[in-house]
PDB file of C-alpha atoms in Angstrom:
ATOM      1  CA  UNK A 217    -159.475-118.625  59.442  1.00 42.00           C
ATOM      2  CA  UNK A 218    -156.959-115.938  58.484  1.00 53.00           C
ATOM      3  CA  UNK A 219    -155.916-113.252  60.866  1.00 63.00           C
ATOM      4  CA  UNK A 220    -157.076-109.778  59.852  1.00 67.00           C
ATOM      5  CA  UNK A 221    -153.457-108.729  59.237  1.00 68.00           C
ATOM      6  CA  UNK A 222    -152.993-111.457  56.646  1.00 68.00           C
ATOM      7  CA  UNK A 223    -156.249-110.634  54.976  1.00 72.00           C
ATOM      8  CA  UNK A 224    -154.946-107.066  54.581  1.00 74.00           C
ATOM      9  CA  UNK A 225    -151.583-108.323  53.295  1.00 74.00           C
ATOM     10  CA  UNK A 226    -153.347-110.511  50.737  1.00 74.00           C
ATOM     11  CA  UNK A 227    -155.749-107.741  49.738  1.00 77.00           C
ATOM     12  CA  UNK A 228    -153.045-105.056  49.369  1.00 78.00           C
ATOM     13  CA  UNK A 229    -150.457-107.516  47.979  1.00 78.00           C
ATOM     14  CA  UNK A 230    -147.822-106.095  50.327  1.00 76.00           C
ATOM     15  CA  UNK A 231    -146.667-106.830  53.871  1.00 74.00           C
ATOM     16  CA  UNK A 232    -145.675-103.217  54.362  1.00 72.00           C
ATOM     17  CA  UNK A 233    -145.973-102.154  57.971  1.00 67.00           C
ATOM     18  CA  UNK A 234    -146.486-105.622  59.414  1.00 73.00           C
ATOM     19  CA  UNK A 235    -143.821-107.555  61.279  1.00 76.00           C
ATOM     20  CA  UNK A 236    -143.028-111.258  61.085  1.00 78.00           C
ATOM     21  CA  UNK A 237    -141.874-111.494  64.719  1.00 80.00           C
ATOM     22  CA  UNK A 238    -145.192-112.648  66.269  1.00 80.00           C
ATOM     23  CA  UNK A 239    -145.546-115.473  63.740  1.00 83.00           C
ATOM     24  CA  UNK A 240    -141.925-116.605  64.029  1.00 86.00           C
ATOM     25  CA  UNK A 241    -142.166-116.702  67.834  1.00 86.00           C
ATOM     26  CA  UNK A 242    -145.460-118.584  67.670  1.00 88.00           C
ATOM     27  CA  UNK A 243    -143.903-121.172  65.337  1.00 90.00           C
ATOM     28  CA  UNK A 244    -140.907-121.494  67.659  1.00 90.00           C
ATOM     29  CA  UNK A 245    -143.188-121.973  70.661  1.00 91.00           C
ATOM     30  CA  UNK A 246    -145.156-124.708  68.867  1.00 93.00           C
ATOM     31  CA  UNK A 247    -141.929-126.512  67.930  1.00 92.00           C
ATOM     32  CA  UNK A 248    -140.795-126.407  71.557  1.00 92.00           C
ATOM     33  CA  UNK A 249    -144.110-127.846  72.746  1.00 94.00           C
ATOM     34  CA  UNK A 250    -143.789-130.689  70.239  1.00 94.00           C
ATOM     35  CA  UNK A 251    -140.312-131.467  71.585  1.00 91.00           C
ATOM     36  CA  UNK A 252    -141.693-131.345  75.137  1.00 92.00           C
ATOM     37  CA  UNK A 253    -144.573-133.683  74.245  1.00 93.00           C
ATOM     38  CA  UNK A 254    -142.214-136.139  72.563  1.00 91.00           C
ATOM     39  CA  UNK A 255    -140.020-136.265  75.659  1.00 88.00           C
ATOM     40  CA  UNK A 256    -142.966-136.586  78.020  1.00 89.00           C
ATOM     41  CA  UNK A 257    -144.545-139.410  75.998  1.00 85.00           C
ATOM     42  CA  UNK A 258    -148.244-140.205  75.659  1.00 84.00           C
ATOM     43  CA  UNK A 259    -149.033-136.540  74.993  1.00 88.00           C
ATOM     44  CA  UNK A 260    -150.615-136.970  71.584  1.00 93.00           C
ATOM     45  CA  UNK A 261    -153.038-134.072  72.107  1.00 94.00           C
ATOM     46  CA  UNK A 262    -150.113-131.658  72.579  1.00 93.00           C
ATOM     47  CA  UNK A 263    -148.434-132.972  69.458  1.00 94.00           C
ATOM     48  CA  UNK A 264    -151.560-132.698  67.290  1.00 95.00           C
ATOM     49  CA  UNK A 265    -152.435-129.185  68.464  1.00 95.00           C
ATOM     50  CA  UNK A 266    -148.912-127.896  67.940  1.00 94.00           C
ATOM     51  CA  UNK A 267    -148.471-129.557  64.550  1.00 96.00           C
ATOM     52  CA  UNK A 268    -151.627-127.713  63.491  1.00 94.00           C
ATOM     53  CA  UNK A 269    -150.174-124.502  64.943  1.00 92.00           C
ATOM     54  CA  UNK A 270    -146.903-125.089  63.025  1.00 92.00           C
ATOM     55  CA  UNK A 271    -148.883-125.508  59.814  1.00 93.00           C
ATOM     56  CA  UNK A 272    -150.872-122.299  60.359  1.00 90.00           C
ATOM     57  CA  UNK A 273    -147.854-120.219  61.405  1.00 89.00           C
ATOM     58  CA  UNK A 274    -145.818-121.557  58.475  1.00 90.00           C
ATOM     59  CA  UNK A 275    -148.633-120.503  56.150  1.00 88.00           C
ATOM     60  CA  UNK A 276    -148.589-117.015  57.667  1.00 85.00           C
ATOM     61  CA  UNK A 277    -144.795-116.751  57.378  1.00 86.00           C
ATOM     62  CA  UNK A 278    -144.806-117.946  53.751  1.00 87.00           C
ATOM     63  CA  UNK A 279    -147.554-115.430  52.932  1.00 84.00           C
ATOM     64  CA  UNK A 280    -145.596-112.686  54.681  1.00 83.00           C
ATOM     65  CA  UNK A 281    -142.457-113.717  52.807  1.00 83.00           C
ATOM     66  CA  UNK A 282    -144.258-113.864  49.452  1.00 85.00           C
ATOM     67  CA  UNK A 283    -145.688-110.355  49.701  1.00 84.00           C
ATOM     68  CA  UNK A 284    -142.792-108.760  51.564  1.00 81.00           C
ATOM     69  CA  UNK A 285    -140.177-106.394  50.248  1.00 83.00           C
ATOM     70  CA  UNK A 286    -136.559-107.508  50.175  1.00 83.00           C
ATOM     71  CA  UNK A 287    -135.746-105.798  53.486  1.00 84.00           C
ATOM     72  CA  UNK A 288    -138.726-107.467  55.194  1.00 82.00           C
ATOM     73  CA  UNK A 289    -137.797-110.853  53.727  1.00 81.00           C
ATOM     74  CA  UNK A 290    -134.224-110.553  55.014  1.00 86.00           C
ATOM     75  CA  UNK A 291    -135.514-109.641  58.480  1.00 85.00           C
ATOM     76  CA  UNK A 292    -137.949-112.583  58.474  1.00 83.00           C
ATOM     77  CA  UNK A 293    -135.196-115.010  57.446  1.00 87.00           C
ATOM     78  CA  UNK A 294    -132.907-113.668  60.189  1.00 89.00           C
ATOM     79  CA  UNK A 295    -135.639-114.158  62.784  1.00 86.00           C
ATOM     80  CA  UNK A 296    -136.371-117.667  61.504  1.00 85.00           C
ATOM     81  CA  UNK A 297    -132.693-118.582  61.718  1.00 88.00           C
ATOM     82  CA  UNK A 298    -132.299-117.006  65.151  1.00 88.00           C
ATOM     83  CA  UNK A 299    -135.308-118.622  66.780  1.00 85.00           C
ATOM     84  CA  UNK A 300    -136.209-121.739  64.834  1.00 83.00           C
ATOM     85  CA  UNK A 301    -132.726-122.951  63.934  1.00 86.00           C
ATOM     86  CA  UNK A 302    -130.275-121.550  66.459  1.00 90.00           C
ATOM     87  CA  UNK A 303    -132.733-121.310  69.371  1.00 87.00           C
ATOM     88  CA  UNK A 304    -134.206-124.764  68.839  1.00 85.00           C
ATOM     89  CA  UNK A 305    -130.747-126.279  68.450  1.00 86.00           C
ATOM     90  CA  UNK A 306    -129.472-124.578  71.582  1.00 88.00           C
ATOM     91  CA  UNK A 307    -132.444-125.705  73.659  1.00 87.00           C
ATOM     92  CA  UNK A 308    -132.344-129.227  72.230  1.00 86.00           C
ATOM     93  CA  UNK A 309    -128.642-129.759  72.916  1.00 85.00           C
ATOM     94  CA  UNK A 310    -128.684-128.085  76.324  1.00 84.00           C
ATOM     95  CA  UNK A 311    -131.616-130.200  77.536  1.00 83.00           C
ATOM     96  CA  UNK A 312    -130.552-133.386  75.749  1.00 80.00           C
ATOM     97  CA  UNK A 313    -127.459-133.765  77.897  1.00 80.00           C
ATOM     98  CA  UNK A 314    -129.337-133.528  81.194  1.00 74.00           C
ATOM     99  CA  UNK A 315    -129.245-137.072  82.496  1.00 72.00           C
ATOM    100  CA  UNK A 316    -132.258-136.825  84.769  1.00 83.00           C
ATOM    101  CA  UNK A 317    -135.424-136.981  82.596  1.00 81.00           C
ATOM    102  CA  UNK A 318    -137.549-135.234  85.238  1.00 85.00           C
ATOM    103  CA  UNK A 319    -135.119-132.307  85.375  1.00 86.00           C
ATOM    104  CA  UNK A 320    -135.059-132.152  81.571  1.00 86.00           C
ATOM    105  CA  UNK A 321    -138.861-132.030  81.386  1.00 89.00           C
ATOM    106  CA  UNK A 322    -139.116-129.459  84.156  1.00 90.00           C
ATOM    107  CA  UNK A 323    -136.589-127.096  82.552  1.00 89.00           C
ATOM    108  CA  UNK A 324    -138.068-127.579  79.094  1.00 89.00           C
ATOM    109  CA  UNK A 325    -141.565-126.986  80.494  1.00 91.00           C
ATOM    110  CA  UNK A 326    -140.496-123.620  81.922  1.00 92.00           C
ATOM    111  CA  UNK A 327    -138.850-122.677  78.628  1.00 90.00           C
ATOM    112  CA  UNK A 328    -142.045-123.618  76.753  1.00 90.00           C
ATOM    113  CA  UNK A 329    -144.122-121.637  79.212  1.00 91.00           C
ATOM    114  CA  UNK A 330    -141.915-118.578  78.722  1.00 90.00           C
ATOM    115  CA  UNK A 331    -142.161-118.707  74.953  1.00 86.00           C
ATOM    116  CA  UNK A 332    -145.909-119.332  75.092  1.00 88.00           C
ATOM    117  CA  UNK A 333    -146.240-116.137  77.109  1.00 86.00           C
ATOM    118  CA  UNK A 334    -144.028-114.307  74.607  1.00 81.00           C
ATOM    119  CA  UNK A 335    -146.341-115.448  71.820  1.00 78.00           C
ATOM    120  CA  UNK A 336    -148.972-113.182  73.315  1.00 76.00           C
ATOM    121  CA  UNK A 337    -146.493-110.398  74.102  1.00 74.00           C
ATOM    122  CA  UNK A 338    -144.932-110.327  70.605  1.00 63.00           C
ATOM    123  CA  UNK A 339    -147.867-108.493  68.972  1.00 65.00           C
ATOM    124  CA  UNK A 340    -147.213-105.662  71.390  1.00 72.00           C
ATOM    125  CA  UNK A 341    -144.268-104.766  69.124  1.00 69.00           C
ATOM    126  CA  UNK A 342    -146.945-103.130  66.983  1.00 72.00           C
ATOM    127  CA  UNK A 343    -147.518-100.613  69.783  1.00 75.00           C
ATOM    128  CA  UNK A 344    -143.934 -99.410  69.282  1.00 75.00           C
ATOM    129  CA  UNK A 345    -144.670 -98.822  65.598  1.00 73.00           C
ATOM    130  CA  UNK A 346    -147.872 -96.942  66.471  1.00 76.00           C
ATOM    131  CA  UNK A 347    -145.949 -94.643  68.812  1.00 81.00           C
ATOM    132  CA  UNK A 348    -143.131 -94.156  66.293  1.00 81.00           C
ATOM    133  CA  UNK A 349    -145.372 -93.424  63.284  1.00 80.00           C
ATOM    134  CA  UNK A 350    -148.195 -91.801  65.284  1.00 78.00           C
ATOM    135  CA  UNK A 351    -150.639 -93.847  63.215  1.00 75.00           C
ATOM    136  CA  UNK A 352    -152.905 -96.712  64.253  1.00 71.00           C
ATOM    137  CA  UNK A 353    -153.214 -97.999  60.675  1.00 69.00           C
ATOM    138  CA  UNK A 354    -151.397-101.270  61.410  1.00 64.00           C
ATOM    139  CA  UNK A 355    -152.804-101.867  64.889  1.00 66.00           C
ATOM    140  CA  UNK A 356    -155.346-104.685  64.961  1.00 61.00           C
ATOM    141  CA  UNK A 357    -158.661-103.813  66.548  1.00 56.00           C
ATOM    142  CA  UNK A 358    -158.429-106.750  68.971  1.00 55.00           C
ATOM    143  CA  UNK A 359    -155.099-105.481  70.304  1.00 54.00           C
ATOM    144  CA  UNK A 360    -156.562-102.067  71.067  1.00 54.00           C
ATOM    145  CA  UNK A 361    -159.581-103.375  72.972  1.00 50.00           C
TER     146      UNK A 361
END
């Protein structure tokens, strides 16, 4: 159920070396898909899947926040505000005022697609840390395969 990174965080009681960015982006992506499904109507499967994803990602972020140092907590809060508050608000208001529902759905669909792709690209930020520290300690095995 838990990702290996969060098992390590729980076991070591510290989030040292791990970043919150992949989990914040994944939560943001799930929120966007819920908004898309609500606008599209009759997309209950999308809503259910992404509510589950929101629950899981929120659990990961709370765990990260609980075991993080002050600097890591501040960074996680900044990312949450940037993506999940400011980003969601910006996308909501910019698409809300489009009068043509088909255009609104099309634009929102492309935005959702872009952030879904970034959900899988976000863990690559770990590669930067590996290069910087010259240590693969924090690199998940599945990312290196």
